[in-house]
Coordinates of C-alpha atoms and ligand atoms in Angstrom, one line a residue:
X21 CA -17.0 -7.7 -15.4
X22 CA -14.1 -9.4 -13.2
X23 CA -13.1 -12.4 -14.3
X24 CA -10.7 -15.3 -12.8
X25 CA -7.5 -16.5 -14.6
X26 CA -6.7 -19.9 -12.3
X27 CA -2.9 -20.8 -12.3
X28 CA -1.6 -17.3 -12.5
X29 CA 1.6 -16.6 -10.6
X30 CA 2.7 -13.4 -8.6
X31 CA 5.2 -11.5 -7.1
X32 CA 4.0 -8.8 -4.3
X33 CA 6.8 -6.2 -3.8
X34 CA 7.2 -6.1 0.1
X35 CA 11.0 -4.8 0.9
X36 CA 10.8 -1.2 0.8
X37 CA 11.9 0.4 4.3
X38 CA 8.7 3.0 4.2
X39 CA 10.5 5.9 5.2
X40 CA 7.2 8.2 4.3
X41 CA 5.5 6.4 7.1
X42 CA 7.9 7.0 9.8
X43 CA 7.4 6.9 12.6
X44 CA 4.4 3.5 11.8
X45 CA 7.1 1.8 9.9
X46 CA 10.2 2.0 12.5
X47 CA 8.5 -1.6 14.0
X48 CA 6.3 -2.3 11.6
X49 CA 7.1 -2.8 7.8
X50 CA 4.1 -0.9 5.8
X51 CA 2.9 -3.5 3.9
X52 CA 1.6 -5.2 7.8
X53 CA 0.4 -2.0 9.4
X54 CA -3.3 -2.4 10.4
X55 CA -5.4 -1.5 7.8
X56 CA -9.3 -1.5 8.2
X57 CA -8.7 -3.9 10.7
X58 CA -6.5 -6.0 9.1
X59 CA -2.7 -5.7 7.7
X60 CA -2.7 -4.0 4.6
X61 CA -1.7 -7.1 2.2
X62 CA -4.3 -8.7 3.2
X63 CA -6.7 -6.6 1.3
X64 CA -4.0 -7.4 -2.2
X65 CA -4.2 -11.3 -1.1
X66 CA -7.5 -12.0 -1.3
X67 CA -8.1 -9.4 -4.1
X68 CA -5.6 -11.4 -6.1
X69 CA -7.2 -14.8 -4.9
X70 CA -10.6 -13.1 -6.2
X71 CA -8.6 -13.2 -9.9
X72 CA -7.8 -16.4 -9.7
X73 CA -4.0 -16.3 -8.0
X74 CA -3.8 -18.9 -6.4
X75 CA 0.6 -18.9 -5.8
X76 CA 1.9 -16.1 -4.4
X77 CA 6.2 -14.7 -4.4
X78 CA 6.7 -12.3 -1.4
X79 CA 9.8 -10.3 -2.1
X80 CA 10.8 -9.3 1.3
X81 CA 13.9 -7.4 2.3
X82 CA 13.3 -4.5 5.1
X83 CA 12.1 -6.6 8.4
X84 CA 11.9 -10.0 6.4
X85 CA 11.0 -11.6 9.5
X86 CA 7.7 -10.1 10.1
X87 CA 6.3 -11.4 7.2
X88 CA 6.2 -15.4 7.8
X89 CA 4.5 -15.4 11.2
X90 CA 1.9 -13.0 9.8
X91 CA 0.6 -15.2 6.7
X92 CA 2.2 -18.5 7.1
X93 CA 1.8 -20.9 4.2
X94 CA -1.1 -18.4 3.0
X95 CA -3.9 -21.5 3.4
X96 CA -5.7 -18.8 5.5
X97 CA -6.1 -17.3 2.0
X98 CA -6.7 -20.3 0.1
X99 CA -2.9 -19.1 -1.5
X100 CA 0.3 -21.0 -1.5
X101 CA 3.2 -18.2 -0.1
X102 CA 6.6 -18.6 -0.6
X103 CA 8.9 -15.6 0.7
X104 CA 12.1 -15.0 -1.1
X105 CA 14.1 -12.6 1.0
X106 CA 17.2 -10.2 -0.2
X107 CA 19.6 -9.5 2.1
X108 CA 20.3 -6.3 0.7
X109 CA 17.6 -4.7 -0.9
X110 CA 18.1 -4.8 -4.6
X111 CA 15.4 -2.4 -5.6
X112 CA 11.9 -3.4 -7.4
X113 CA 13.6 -4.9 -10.3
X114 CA 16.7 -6.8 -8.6
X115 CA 13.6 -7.9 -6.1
X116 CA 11.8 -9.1 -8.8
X117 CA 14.4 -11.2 -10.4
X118 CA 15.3 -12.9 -6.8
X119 CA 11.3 -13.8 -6.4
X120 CA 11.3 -15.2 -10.1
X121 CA 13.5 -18.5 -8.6
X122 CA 10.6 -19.2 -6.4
X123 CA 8.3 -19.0 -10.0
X124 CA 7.3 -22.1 -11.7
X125 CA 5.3 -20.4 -14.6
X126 CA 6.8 -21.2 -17.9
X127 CA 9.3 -18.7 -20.2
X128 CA 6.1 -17.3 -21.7
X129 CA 3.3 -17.3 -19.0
X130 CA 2.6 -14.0 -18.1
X131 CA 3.8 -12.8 -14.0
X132 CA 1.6 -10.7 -12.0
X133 CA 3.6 -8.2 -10.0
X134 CA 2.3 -6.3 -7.4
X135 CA 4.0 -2.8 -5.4
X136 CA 2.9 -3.4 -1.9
X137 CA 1.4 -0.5 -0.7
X138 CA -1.0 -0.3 -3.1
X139 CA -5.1 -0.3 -3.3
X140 CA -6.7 -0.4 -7.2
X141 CA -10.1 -1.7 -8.1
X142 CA -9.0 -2.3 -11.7
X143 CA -9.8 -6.0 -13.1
X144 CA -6.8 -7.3 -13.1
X145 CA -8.0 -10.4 -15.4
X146 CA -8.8 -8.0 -18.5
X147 CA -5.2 -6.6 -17.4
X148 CA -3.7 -9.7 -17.9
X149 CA -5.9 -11.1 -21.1
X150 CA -5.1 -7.9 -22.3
X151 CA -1.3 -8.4 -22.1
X152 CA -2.0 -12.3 -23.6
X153 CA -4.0 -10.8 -26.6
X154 CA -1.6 -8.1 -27.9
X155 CA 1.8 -10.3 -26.5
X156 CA 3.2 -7.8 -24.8
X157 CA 6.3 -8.0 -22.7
X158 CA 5.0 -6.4 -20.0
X159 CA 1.6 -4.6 -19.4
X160 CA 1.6 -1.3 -17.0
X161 CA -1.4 -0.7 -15.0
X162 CA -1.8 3.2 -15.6
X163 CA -4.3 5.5 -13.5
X164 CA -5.0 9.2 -13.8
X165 CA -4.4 11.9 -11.3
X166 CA -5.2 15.2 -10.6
X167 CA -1.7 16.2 -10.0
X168 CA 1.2 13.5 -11.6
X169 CA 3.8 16.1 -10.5
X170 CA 4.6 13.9 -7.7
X171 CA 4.9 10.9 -9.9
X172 CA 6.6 9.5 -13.1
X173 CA 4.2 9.6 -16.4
X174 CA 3.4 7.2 -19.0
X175 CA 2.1 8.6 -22.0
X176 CA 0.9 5.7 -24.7
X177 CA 0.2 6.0 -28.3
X178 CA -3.0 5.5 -29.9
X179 CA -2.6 1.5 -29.5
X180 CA -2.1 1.4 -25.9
X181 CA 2.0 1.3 -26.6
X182 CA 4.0 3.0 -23.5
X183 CA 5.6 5.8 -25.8
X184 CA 8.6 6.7 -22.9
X185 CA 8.5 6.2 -18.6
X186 CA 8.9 10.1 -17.5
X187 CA 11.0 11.1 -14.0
X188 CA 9.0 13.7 -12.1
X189 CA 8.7 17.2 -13.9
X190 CA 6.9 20.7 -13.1
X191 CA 5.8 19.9 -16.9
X192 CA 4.0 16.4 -17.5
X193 CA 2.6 15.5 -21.0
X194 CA 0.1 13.5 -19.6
X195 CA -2.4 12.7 -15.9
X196 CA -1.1 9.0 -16.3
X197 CA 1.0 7.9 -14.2
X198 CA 2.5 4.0 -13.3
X199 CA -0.3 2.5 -11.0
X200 CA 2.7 -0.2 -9.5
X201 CA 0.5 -3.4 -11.1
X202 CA 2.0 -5.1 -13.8
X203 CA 2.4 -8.1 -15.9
X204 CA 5.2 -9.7 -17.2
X205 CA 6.1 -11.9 -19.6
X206 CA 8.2 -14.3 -17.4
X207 CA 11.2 -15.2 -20.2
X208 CA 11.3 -11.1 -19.3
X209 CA 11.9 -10.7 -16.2
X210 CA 14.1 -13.5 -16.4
X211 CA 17.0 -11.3 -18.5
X212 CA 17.0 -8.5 -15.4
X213 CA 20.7 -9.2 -14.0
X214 CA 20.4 -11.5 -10.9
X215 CA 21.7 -10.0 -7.9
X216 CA 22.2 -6.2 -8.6
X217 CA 20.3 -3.5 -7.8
X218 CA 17.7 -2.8 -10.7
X219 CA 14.9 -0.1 -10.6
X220 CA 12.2 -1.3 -13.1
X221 CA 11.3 2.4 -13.5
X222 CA 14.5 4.1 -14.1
X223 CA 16.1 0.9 -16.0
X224 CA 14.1 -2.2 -17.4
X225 CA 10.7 -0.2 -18.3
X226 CA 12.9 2.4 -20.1
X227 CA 15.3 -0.1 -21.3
X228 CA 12.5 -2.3 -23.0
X229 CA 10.9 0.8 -24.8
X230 CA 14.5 1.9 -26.0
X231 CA 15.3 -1.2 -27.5
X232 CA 11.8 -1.7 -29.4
X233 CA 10.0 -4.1 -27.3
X234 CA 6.3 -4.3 -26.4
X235 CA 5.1 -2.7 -23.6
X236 CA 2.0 -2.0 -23.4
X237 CA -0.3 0.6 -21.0
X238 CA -3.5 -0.5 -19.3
X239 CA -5.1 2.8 -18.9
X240 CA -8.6 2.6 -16.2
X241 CA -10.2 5.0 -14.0
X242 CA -11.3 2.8 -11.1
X243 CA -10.4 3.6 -7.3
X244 CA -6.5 3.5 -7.1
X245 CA -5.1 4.9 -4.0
X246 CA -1.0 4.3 -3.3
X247 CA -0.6 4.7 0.8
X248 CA 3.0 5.8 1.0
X249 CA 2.1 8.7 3.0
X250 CA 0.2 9.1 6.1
X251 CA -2.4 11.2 4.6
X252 CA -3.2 8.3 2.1
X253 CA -2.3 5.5 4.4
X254 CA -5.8 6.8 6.7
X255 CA -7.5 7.7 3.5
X256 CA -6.9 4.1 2.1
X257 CA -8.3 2.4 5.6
X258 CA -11.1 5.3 5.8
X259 CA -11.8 4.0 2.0
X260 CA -12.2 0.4 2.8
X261 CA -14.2 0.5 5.9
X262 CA -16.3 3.0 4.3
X263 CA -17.3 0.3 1.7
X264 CA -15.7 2.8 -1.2
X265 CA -13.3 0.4 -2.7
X266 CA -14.5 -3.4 -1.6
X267 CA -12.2 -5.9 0.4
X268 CA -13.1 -9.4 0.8
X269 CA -10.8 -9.3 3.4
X270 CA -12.7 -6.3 5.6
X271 CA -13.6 -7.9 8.8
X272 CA -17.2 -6.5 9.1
X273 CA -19.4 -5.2 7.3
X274 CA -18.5 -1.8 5.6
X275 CA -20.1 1.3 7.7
X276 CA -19.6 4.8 9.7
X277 CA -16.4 2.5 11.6
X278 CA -15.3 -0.5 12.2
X279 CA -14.6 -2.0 15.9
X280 CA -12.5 -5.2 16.1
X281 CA -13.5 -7.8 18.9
X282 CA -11.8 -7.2 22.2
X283 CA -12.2 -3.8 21.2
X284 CA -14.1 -1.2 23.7
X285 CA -16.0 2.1 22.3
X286 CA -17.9 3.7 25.1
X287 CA -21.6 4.5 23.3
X288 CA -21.6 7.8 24.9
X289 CA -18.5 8.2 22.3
X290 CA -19.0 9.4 18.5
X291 CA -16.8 7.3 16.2
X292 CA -17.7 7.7 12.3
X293 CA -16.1 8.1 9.1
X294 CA -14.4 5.1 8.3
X295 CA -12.4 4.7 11.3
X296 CA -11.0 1.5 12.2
X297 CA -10.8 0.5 16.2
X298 CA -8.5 -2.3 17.0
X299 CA -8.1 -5.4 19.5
X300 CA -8.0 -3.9 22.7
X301 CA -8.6 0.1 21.8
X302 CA -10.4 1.9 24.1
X303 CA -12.5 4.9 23.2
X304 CA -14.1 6.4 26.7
X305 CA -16.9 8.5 26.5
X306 CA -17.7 12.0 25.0
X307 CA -14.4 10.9 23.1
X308 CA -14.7 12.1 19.3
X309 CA -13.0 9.7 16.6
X310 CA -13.4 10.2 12.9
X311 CA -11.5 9.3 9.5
X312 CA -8.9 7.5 11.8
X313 CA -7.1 4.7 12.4
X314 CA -6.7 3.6 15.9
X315 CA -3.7 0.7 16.6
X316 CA -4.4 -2.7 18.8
X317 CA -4.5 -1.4 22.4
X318 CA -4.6 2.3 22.4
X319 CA -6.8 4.6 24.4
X320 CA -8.4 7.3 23.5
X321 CA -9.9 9.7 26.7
X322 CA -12.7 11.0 27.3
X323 CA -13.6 14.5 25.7
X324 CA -10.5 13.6 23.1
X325 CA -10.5 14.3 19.6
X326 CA -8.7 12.2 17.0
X327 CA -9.7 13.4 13.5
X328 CA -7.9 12.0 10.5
X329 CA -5.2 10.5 12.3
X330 CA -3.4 7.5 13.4
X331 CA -3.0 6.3 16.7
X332 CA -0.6 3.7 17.2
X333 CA 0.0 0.7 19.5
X334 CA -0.6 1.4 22.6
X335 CA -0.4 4.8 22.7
X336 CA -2.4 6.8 25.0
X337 CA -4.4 10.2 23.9
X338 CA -5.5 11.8 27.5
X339 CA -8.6 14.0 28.4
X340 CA -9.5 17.2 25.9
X341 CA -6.6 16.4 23.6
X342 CA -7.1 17.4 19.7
X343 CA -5.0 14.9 17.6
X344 CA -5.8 16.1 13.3
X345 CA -4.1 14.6 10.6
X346 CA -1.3 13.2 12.9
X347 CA 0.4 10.4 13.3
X348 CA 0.9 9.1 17.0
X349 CA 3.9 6.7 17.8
X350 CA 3.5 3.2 19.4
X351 CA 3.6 3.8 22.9
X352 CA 3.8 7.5 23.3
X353 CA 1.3 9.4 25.3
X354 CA -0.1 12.7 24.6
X355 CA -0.5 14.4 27.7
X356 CA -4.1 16.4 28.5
X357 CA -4.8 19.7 26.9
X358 CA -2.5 19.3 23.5
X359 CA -3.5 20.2 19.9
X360 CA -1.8 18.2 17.9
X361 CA -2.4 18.6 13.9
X362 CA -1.4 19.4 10.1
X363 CA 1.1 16.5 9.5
X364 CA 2.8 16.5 13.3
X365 CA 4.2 12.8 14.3
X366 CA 5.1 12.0 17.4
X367 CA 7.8 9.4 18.0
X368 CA 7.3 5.8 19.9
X369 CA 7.3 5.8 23.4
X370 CA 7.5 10.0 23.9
X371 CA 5.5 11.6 26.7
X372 CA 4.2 14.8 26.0
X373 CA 3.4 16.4 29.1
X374 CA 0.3 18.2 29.9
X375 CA -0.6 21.4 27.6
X376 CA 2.8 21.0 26.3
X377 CA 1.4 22.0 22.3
X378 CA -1.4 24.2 21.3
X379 CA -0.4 24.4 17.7
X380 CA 1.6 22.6 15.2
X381 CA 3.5 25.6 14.4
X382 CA 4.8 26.0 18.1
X383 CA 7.0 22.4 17.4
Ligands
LIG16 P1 9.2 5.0 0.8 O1 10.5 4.8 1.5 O2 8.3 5.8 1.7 O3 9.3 5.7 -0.5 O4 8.4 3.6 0.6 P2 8.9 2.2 0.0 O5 10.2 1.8 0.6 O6 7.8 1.3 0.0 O7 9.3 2.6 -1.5 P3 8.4 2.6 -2.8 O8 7.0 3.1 -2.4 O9 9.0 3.4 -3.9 O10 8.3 1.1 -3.2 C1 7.4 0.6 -4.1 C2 7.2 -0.9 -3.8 O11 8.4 -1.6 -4.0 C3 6.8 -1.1 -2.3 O12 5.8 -2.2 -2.3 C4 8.1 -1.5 -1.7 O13 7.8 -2.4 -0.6 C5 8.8 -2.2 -2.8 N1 10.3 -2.1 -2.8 C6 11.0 -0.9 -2.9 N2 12.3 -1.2 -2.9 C7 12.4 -2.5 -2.7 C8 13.5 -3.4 -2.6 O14 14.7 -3.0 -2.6 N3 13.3 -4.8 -2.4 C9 12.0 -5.2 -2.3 N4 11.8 -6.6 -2.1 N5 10.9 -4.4 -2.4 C10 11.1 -3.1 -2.6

């Protein structure tokens, strides 16, 4: 069962630039694109307020800016923000040491710290009771996947300890794999040099187990879903709207889609599987949306098809377009007649005339 831990302090990891997202990222930073209807962190805000969190460290970096005017002081939340921003990204570790001077969590509280792109329905209060129990310097939230090629792995011994942090290999030793949720024992994070570039992966995590120190894996199986990519960035709405991983911060209840207010889906239009329509979208009739994300102010056409997609900011998909597993720019307008699928992403602002792509392979 969840459980609440009041007075715990975190740091959410904001500053990456996103570059698997391109072109969604070029205006937006990932951790603010619309997700189920609402910008991704908000579903890790009041997730973390649901544990208890109740002071919040954004460590911003790429588009700082953006962040402020988006959450404010955070009382939306019932959270206290404070953004501590690096002028030149110093990579998750140098991040996290510039967010501790905003901390006010004693040398041995423990720190949650968040990656920012991530959705896990582990409890993170037996995460962190866990790390107070066994005093740990820092606790790893570890999942299991099908495939940890594409990741680093974590194997543990028989008590839980993080035996090494392994780089990417054809050949990994074990399915878990670094979940981007962890605790810290703050005195910890405290000895990462201030100011330098520091990757907690490649450095401090192996640098701890090298010189003997406690770090500890918390090893679960619940949904956990990182949306670096397109692919996973839809799945992860798709997910939430669906109802498959909870949010208190979903806007609606969970169903076949979700349409913001201001929004307008024709009913002669079929819109299902998790997709998310925002403020202003239009979907015209005998339009076909599924699995999809559709940006504040786009159009769909009628007779289009958008299946597993995004559509972005006002962008425009005209008459008897297929759009599959694609990601369509802000602004840009896919002309009548064009198949668009298998990973194609078209840039803000293009036109693409009429009939102008029947495959992906003809790009
Ligand atoms: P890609 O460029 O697509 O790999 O995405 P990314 O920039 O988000 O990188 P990655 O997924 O490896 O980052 C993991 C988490 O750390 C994300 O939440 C990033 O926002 C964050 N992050 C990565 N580098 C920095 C940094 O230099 N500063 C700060 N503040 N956050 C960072």
């Amino acid at each position: 069962m969840e459980s609440s831990l009041p007075g715990l302090e975190a740091i959410l990891l904001v500053g990456g630039q996103g570059t698997r997202l391109r072109p969604l990222t070029l205006g937006t930073p990932k951790p603010l694109l619309p997700t189920a209807g609402v910008p991704f962190l908000a579903h890790q805000l009041a997730r973390a307020h649901s544990f208890g969190v109740r002071r919040i460290v954004f460590a911003t970096s790429y588009k700082a800016a953006m962040f402020e005017p988006a959450f404010g002081d955070g009382s939306a939340f019932g959270l206290s923000l404070e953004y501590m921003t690096e002028e030149t990204p110093l990579g998750t570790g140098g991040a996290i040491r510039n967010a501790a001077e905003a901390l006010t969590a004693a040398p041995s509280d423990p720190v949650l710290v968040l990656n920012g792109d991530i959705l896990s329905g582990h409890d993170i209060g037996d995460q962190v009771r866990t790390h107070i129990a066994r005093g740990a310097a820092v606790t790893l939230h570890l999942t299991e996947v099908d495939d940890p090629t594409r990741f680093g792995c974590v194997p543990t011994d028989g008590d839980g300890r993080v035996t090494a942090f392994l780089e990417k290999t054809p050949n990994p030793v074990t399915n878990r794999i670094n979940a981007g949720c962890y605790v810290f024992t703050r005195s910890v994070i405290d000895r990462i040099p201030r100011g330098e570039v520091v990757s907690v992966e490649r450095e401090t995590f192996p640098g701890l187990i090298e010189s003997g120190e406690l770090v500890l894996g918390y090893a679960d199986r619940t949904y956990w879903l990182d949306v670096g990519t397109p692919s996973a960035f839809v799945r992860g709405s798709r997910d939430l709207v669906l109802g498959r991983l909870a949010s208190p911060a979903l806007p609606g209840p969970a169903g076949e889609y979700l349409a913001l207010d201001g929004s307008d889906v024709s009913p002669e239009a079929k819109v299902n599987g998790g997709s998310a329509v925002g403020a202003g979208a239009v979907v015209e009739a005998g339009a076909v949306v599924s699995g999809s994300v559709l940006s504040d102010g786009c159009v769909v056409c009628s007779e289009a098809t958008v299946v597993d997609s995004v559509i972005g900011r006002g962008a425009r998909v005209c008459s008897g377009t297929v759009v599959r597993d694609a990601v369509i720019g802000d602004g840009a307008v896919v002309g009548p007649g064009n198949e668009l699928q298998a990973g194609v992403r078209v840039w803000p602002g293009v036109e693409l005339p009429e009939r102008a792509v029947r495959y992906s392979s003809d790009l």
